[in-house]
PDB file of C-alpha atoms and ligand atoms in Angstrom:
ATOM      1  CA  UNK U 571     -32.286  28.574  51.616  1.00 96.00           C
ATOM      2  CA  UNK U 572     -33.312  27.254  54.823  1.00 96.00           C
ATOM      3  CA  UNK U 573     -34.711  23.868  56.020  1.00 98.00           C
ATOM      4  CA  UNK U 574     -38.704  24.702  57.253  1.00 98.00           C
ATOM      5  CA  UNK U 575     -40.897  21.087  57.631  1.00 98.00           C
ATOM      6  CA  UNK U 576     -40.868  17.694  56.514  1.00 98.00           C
ATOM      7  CA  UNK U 577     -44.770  16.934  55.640  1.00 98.00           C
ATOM      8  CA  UNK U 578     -46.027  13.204  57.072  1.00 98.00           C
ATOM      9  CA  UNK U 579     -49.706  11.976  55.267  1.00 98.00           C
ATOM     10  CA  UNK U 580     -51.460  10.794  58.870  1.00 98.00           C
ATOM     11  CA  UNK U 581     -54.633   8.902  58.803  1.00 98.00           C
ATOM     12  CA  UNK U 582     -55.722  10.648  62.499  1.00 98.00           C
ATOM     13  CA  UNK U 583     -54.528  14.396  62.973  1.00 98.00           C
ATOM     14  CA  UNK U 584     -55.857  14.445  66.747  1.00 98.00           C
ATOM     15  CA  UNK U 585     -54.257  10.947  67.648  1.00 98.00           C
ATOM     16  CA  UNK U 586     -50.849  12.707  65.578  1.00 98.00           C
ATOM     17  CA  UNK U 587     -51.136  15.849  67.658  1.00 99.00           C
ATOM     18  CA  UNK U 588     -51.882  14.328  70.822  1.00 98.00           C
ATOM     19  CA  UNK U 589     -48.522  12.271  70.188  1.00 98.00           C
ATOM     20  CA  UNK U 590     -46.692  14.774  68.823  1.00 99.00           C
ATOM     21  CA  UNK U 591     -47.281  17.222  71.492  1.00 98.00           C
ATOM     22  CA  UNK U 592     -48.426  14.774  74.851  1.00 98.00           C
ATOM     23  CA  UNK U 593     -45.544  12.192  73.995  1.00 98.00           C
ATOM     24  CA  UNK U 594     -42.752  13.905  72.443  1.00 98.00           C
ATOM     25  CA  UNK U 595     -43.468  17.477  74.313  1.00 98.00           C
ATOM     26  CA  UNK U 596     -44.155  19.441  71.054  1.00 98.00           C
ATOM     27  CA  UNK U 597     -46.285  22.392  70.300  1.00 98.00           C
ATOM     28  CA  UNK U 598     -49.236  23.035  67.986  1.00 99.00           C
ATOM     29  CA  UNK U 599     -47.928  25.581  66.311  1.00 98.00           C
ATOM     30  CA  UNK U 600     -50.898  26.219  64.183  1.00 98.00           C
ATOM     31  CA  UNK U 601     -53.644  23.677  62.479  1.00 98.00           C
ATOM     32  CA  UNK U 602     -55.947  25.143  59.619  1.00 98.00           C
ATOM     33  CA  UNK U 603     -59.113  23.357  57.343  1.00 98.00           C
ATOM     34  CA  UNK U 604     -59.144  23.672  53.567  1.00 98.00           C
ATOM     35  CA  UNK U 605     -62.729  22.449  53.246  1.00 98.00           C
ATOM     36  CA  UNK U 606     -62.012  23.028  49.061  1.00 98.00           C
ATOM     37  CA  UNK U 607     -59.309  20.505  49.309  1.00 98.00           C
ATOM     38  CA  UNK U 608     -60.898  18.619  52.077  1.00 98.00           C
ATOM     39  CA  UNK U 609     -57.808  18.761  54.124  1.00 98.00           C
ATOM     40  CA  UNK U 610     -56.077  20.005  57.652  1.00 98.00           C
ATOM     41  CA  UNK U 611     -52.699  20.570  57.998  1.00 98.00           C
ATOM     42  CA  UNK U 612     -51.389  20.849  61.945  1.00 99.00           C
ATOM     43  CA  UNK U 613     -47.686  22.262  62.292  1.00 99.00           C
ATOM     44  CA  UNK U 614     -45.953  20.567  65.656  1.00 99.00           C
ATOM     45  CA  UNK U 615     -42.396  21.519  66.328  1.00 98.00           C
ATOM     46  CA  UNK U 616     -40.000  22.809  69.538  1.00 98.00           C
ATOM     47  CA  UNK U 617     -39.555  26.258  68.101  1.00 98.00           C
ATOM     48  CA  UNK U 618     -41.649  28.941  65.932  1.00 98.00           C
ATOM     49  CA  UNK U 619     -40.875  28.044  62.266  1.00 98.00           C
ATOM     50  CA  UNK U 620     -38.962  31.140  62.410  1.00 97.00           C
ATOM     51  CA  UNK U 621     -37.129  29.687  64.372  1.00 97.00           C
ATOM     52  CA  UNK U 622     -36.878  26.000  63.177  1.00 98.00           C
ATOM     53  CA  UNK U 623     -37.595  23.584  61.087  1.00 98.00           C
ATOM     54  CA  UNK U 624     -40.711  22.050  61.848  1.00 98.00           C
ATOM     55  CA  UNK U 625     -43.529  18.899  60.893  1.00 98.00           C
ATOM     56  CA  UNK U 626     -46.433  19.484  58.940  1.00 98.00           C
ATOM     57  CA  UNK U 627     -49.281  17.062  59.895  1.00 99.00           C
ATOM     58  CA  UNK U 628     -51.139  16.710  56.811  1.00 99.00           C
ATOM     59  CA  UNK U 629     -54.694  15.093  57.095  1.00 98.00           C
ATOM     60  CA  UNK U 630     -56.763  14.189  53.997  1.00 98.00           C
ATOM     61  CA  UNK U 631     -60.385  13.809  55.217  1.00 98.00           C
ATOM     62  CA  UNK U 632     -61.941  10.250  55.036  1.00 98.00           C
ATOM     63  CA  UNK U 633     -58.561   8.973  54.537  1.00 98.00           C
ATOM     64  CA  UNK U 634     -57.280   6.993  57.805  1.00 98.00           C
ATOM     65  CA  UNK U 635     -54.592   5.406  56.370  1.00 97.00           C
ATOM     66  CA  UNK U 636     -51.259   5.074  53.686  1.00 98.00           C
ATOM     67  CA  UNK U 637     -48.983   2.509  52.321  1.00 97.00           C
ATOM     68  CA  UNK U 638     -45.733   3.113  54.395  1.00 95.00           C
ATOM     69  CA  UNK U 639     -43.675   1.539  51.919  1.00 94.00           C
ATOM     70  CA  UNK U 640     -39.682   1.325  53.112  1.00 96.00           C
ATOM     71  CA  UNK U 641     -37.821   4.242  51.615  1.00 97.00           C
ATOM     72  CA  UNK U 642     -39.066   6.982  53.836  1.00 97.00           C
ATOM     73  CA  UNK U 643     -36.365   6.456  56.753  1.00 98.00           C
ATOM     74  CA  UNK U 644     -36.696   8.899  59.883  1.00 98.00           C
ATOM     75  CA  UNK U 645     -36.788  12.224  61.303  1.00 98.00           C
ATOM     76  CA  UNK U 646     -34.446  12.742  64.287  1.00 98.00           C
ATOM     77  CA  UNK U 647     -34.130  14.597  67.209  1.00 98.00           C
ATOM     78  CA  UNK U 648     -31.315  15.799  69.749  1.00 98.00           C
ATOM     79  CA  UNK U 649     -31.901  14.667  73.506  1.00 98.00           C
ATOM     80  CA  UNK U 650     -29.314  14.946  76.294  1.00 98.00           C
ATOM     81  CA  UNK U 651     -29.843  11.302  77.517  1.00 98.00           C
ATOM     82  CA  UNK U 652     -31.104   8.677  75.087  1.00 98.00           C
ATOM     83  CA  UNK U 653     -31.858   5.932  77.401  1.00 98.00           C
ATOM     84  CA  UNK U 654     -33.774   8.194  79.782  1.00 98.00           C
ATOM     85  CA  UNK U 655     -35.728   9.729  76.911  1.00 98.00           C
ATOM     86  CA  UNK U 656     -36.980   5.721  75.965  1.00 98.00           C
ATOM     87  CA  UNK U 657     -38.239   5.567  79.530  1.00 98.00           C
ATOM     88  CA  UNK U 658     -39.925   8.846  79.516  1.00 98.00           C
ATOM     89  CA  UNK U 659     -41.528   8.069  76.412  1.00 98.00           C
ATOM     90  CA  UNK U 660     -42.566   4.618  77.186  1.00 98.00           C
ATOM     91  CA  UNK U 661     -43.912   5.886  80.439  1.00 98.00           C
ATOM     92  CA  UNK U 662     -46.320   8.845  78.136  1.00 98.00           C
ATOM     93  CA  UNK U 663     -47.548   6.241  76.073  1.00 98.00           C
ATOM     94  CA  UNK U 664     -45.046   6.182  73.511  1.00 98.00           C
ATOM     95  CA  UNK U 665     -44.164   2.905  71.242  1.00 98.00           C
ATOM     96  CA  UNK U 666     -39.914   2.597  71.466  1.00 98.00           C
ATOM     97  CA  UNK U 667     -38.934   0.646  68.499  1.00 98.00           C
ATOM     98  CA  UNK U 668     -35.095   0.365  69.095  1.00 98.00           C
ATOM     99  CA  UNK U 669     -33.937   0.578  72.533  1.00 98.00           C
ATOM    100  CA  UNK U 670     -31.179   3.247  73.069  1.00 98.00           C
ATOM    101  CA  UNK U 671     -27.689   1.955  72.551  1.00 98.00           C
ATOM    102  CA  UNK U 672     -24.872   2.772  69.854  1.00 98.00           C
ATOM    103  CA  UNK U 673     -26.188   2.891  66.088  1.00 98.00           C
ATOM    104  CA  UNK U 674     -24.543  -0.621  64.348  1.00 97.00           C
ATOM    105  CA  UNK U 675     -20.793   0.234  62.539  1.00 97.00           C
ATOM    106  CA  UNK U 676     -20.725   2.918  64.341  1.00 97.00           C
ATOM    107  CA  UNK U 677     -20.525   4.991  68.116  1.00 96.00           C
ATOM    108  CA  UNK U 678     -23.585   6.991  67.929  1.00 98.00           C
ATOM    109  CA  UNK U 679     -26.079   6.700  70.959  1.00 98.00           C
ATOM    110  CA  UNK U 680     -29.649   5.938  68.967  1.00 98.00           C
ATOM    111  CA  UNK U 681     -32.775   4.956  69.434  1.00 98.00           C
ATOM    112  CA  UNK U 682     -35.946   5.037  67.606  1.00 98.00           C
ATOM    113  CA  UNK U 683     -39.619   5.351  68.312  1.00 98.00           C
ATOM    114  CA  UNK U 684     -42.614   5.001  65.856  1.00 98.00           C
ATOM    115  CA  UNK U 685     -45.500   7.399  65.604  1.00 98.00           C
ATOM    116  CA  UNK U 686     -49.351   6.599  65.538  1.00 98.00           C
ATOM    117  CA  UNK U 687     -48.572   6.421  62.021  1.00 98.00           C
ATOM    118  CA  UNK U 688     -45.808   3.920  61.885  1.00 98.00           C
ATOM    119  CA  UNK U 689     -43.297   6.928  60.910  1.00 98.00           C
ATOM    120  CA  UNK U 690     -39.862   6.394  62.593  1.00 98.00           C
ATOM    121  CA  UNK U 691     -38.555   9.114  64.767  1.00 98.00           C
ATOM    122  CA  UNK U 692     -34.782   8.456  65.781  1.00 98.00           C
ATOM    123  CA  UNK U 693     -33.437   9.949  69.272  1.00 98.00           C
ATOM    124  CA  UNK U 694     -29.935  11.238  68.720  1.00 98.00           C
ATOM    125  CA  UNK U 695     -27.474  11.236  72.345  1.00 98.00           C
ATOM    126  CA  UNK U 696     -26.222  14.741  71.993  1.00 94.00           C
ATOM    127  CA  UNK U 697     -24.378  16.471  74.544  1.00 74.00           C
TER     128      UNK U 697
HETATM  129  C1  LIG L1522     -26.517   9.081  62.626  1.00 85.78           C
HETATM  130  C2  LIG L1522     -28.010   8.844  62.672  1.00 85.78           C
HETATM  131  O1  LIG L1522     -28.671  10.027  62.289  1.00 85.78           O
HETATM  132  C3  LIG L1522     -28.475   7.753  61.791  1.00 85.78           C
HETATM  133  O2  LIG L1522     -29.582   7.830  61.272  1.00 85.78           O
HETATM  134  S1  LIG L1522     -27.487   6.339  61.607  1.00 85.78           S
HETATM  135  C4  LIG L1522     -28.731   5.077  61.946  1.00 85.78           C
HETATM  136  C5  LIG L1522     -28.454   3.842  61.172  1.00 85.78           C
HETATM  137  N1  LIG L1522     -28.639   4.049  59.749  1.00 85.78           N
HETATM  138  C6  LIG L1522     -28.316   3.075  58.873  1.00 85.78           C
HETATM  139  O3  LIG L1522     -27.846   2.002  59.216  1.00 85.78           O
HETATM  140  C7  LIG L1522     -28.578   3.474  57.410  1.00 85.78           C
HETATM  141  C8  LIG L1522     -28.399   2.277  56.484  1.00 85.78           C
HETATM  142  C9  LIG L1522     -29.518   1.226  56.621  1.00 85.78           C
HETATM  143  N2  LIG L1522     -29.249   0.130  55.746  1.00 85.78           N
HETATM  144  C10 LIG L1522     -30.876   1.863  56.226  1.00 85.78           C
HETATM  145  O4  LIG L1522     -31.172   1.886  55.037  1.00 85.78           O
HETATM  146  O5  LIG L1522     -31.580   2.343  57.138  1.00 85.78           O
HETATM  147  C11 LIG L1522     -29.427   2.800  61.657  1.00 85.78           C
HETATM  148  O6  LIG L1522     -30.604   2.815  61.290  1.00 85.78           O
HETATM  149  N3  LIG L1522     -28.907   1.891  62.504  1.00 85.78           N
HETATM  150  C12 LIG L1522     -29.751   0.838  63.043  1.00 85.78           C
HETATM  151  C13 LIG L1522     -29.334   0.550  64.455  1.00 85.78           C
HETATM  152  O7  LIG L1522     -30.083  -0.174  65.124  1.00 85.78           O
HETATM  153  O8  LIG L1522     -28.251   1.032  64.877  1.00 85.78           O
HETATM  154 NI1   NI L1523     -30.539   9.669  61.373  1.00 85.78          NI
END
């Protein structure tokens, strides 16, 4: 098996896109209608999907918003410098949640920022 997208309901695919590509330095990767289902789905990501794993931006048209609930946690992502990605992303536009620093009961350098959405995305200090 292999891992290919997590799917995230957004209430604005162009405001997701812009973010996911403008802010975080993604790619559209490909975006089609299904006018049947009254859909788009929008696939962002770092690498092909046959490469990586990827998100799928799925919009439901008319629908601009979802209950967020609190089980959903986070997708994360690897940068170099965790406290220099905050400032980068602050300075595109981005919201940071958590400022960088180590995760609680543990060592880990973290930080988390939130998408148009509300969706967490959690910076990991690799490297
Ligand atoms: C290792 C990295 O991928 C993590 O996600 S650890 C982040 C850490 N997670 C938890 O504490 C999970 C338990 C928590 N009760 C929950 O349900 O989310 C985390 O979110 N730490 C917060 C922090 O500010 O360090
Ligand atoms: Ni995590």
């Amino acid at each position: 098996m292999k891992l290919l997208h997590t799917m995230l309901r957004v209430g604005d695919l162009d405001r997701s896109i812009k973010f996911y590509t403008e802010v975080l330095g993604m790619r559209l990767l490909r975006r089609h209608d299904y006018p049947e289902g009254k859909f788009t789905l929008a696939f962002v990501g770092y690498q092909d999907e046959s490469e990586g794993a990827v998100i799928e931006l799925t919009w439901n048209w008319g629908v601009d918003s979802y209950e967020m609930g609190n089980a959903f946690g986070h997708i994360a992502l690897a940068v170099p410098d965790a406290y220099r990605a905050c400032d980068e992303i602050r300075a595109r536009g981005g919201k940071v949640v958590r400022e960088a620093g180590p995760m609680k009961h543990g060592t880990t350098v973290i930080a988390f920022v939130e998408d148009p959405d509300g969706y967490k995305i959690e910076l990991i200090q690799h490297g």
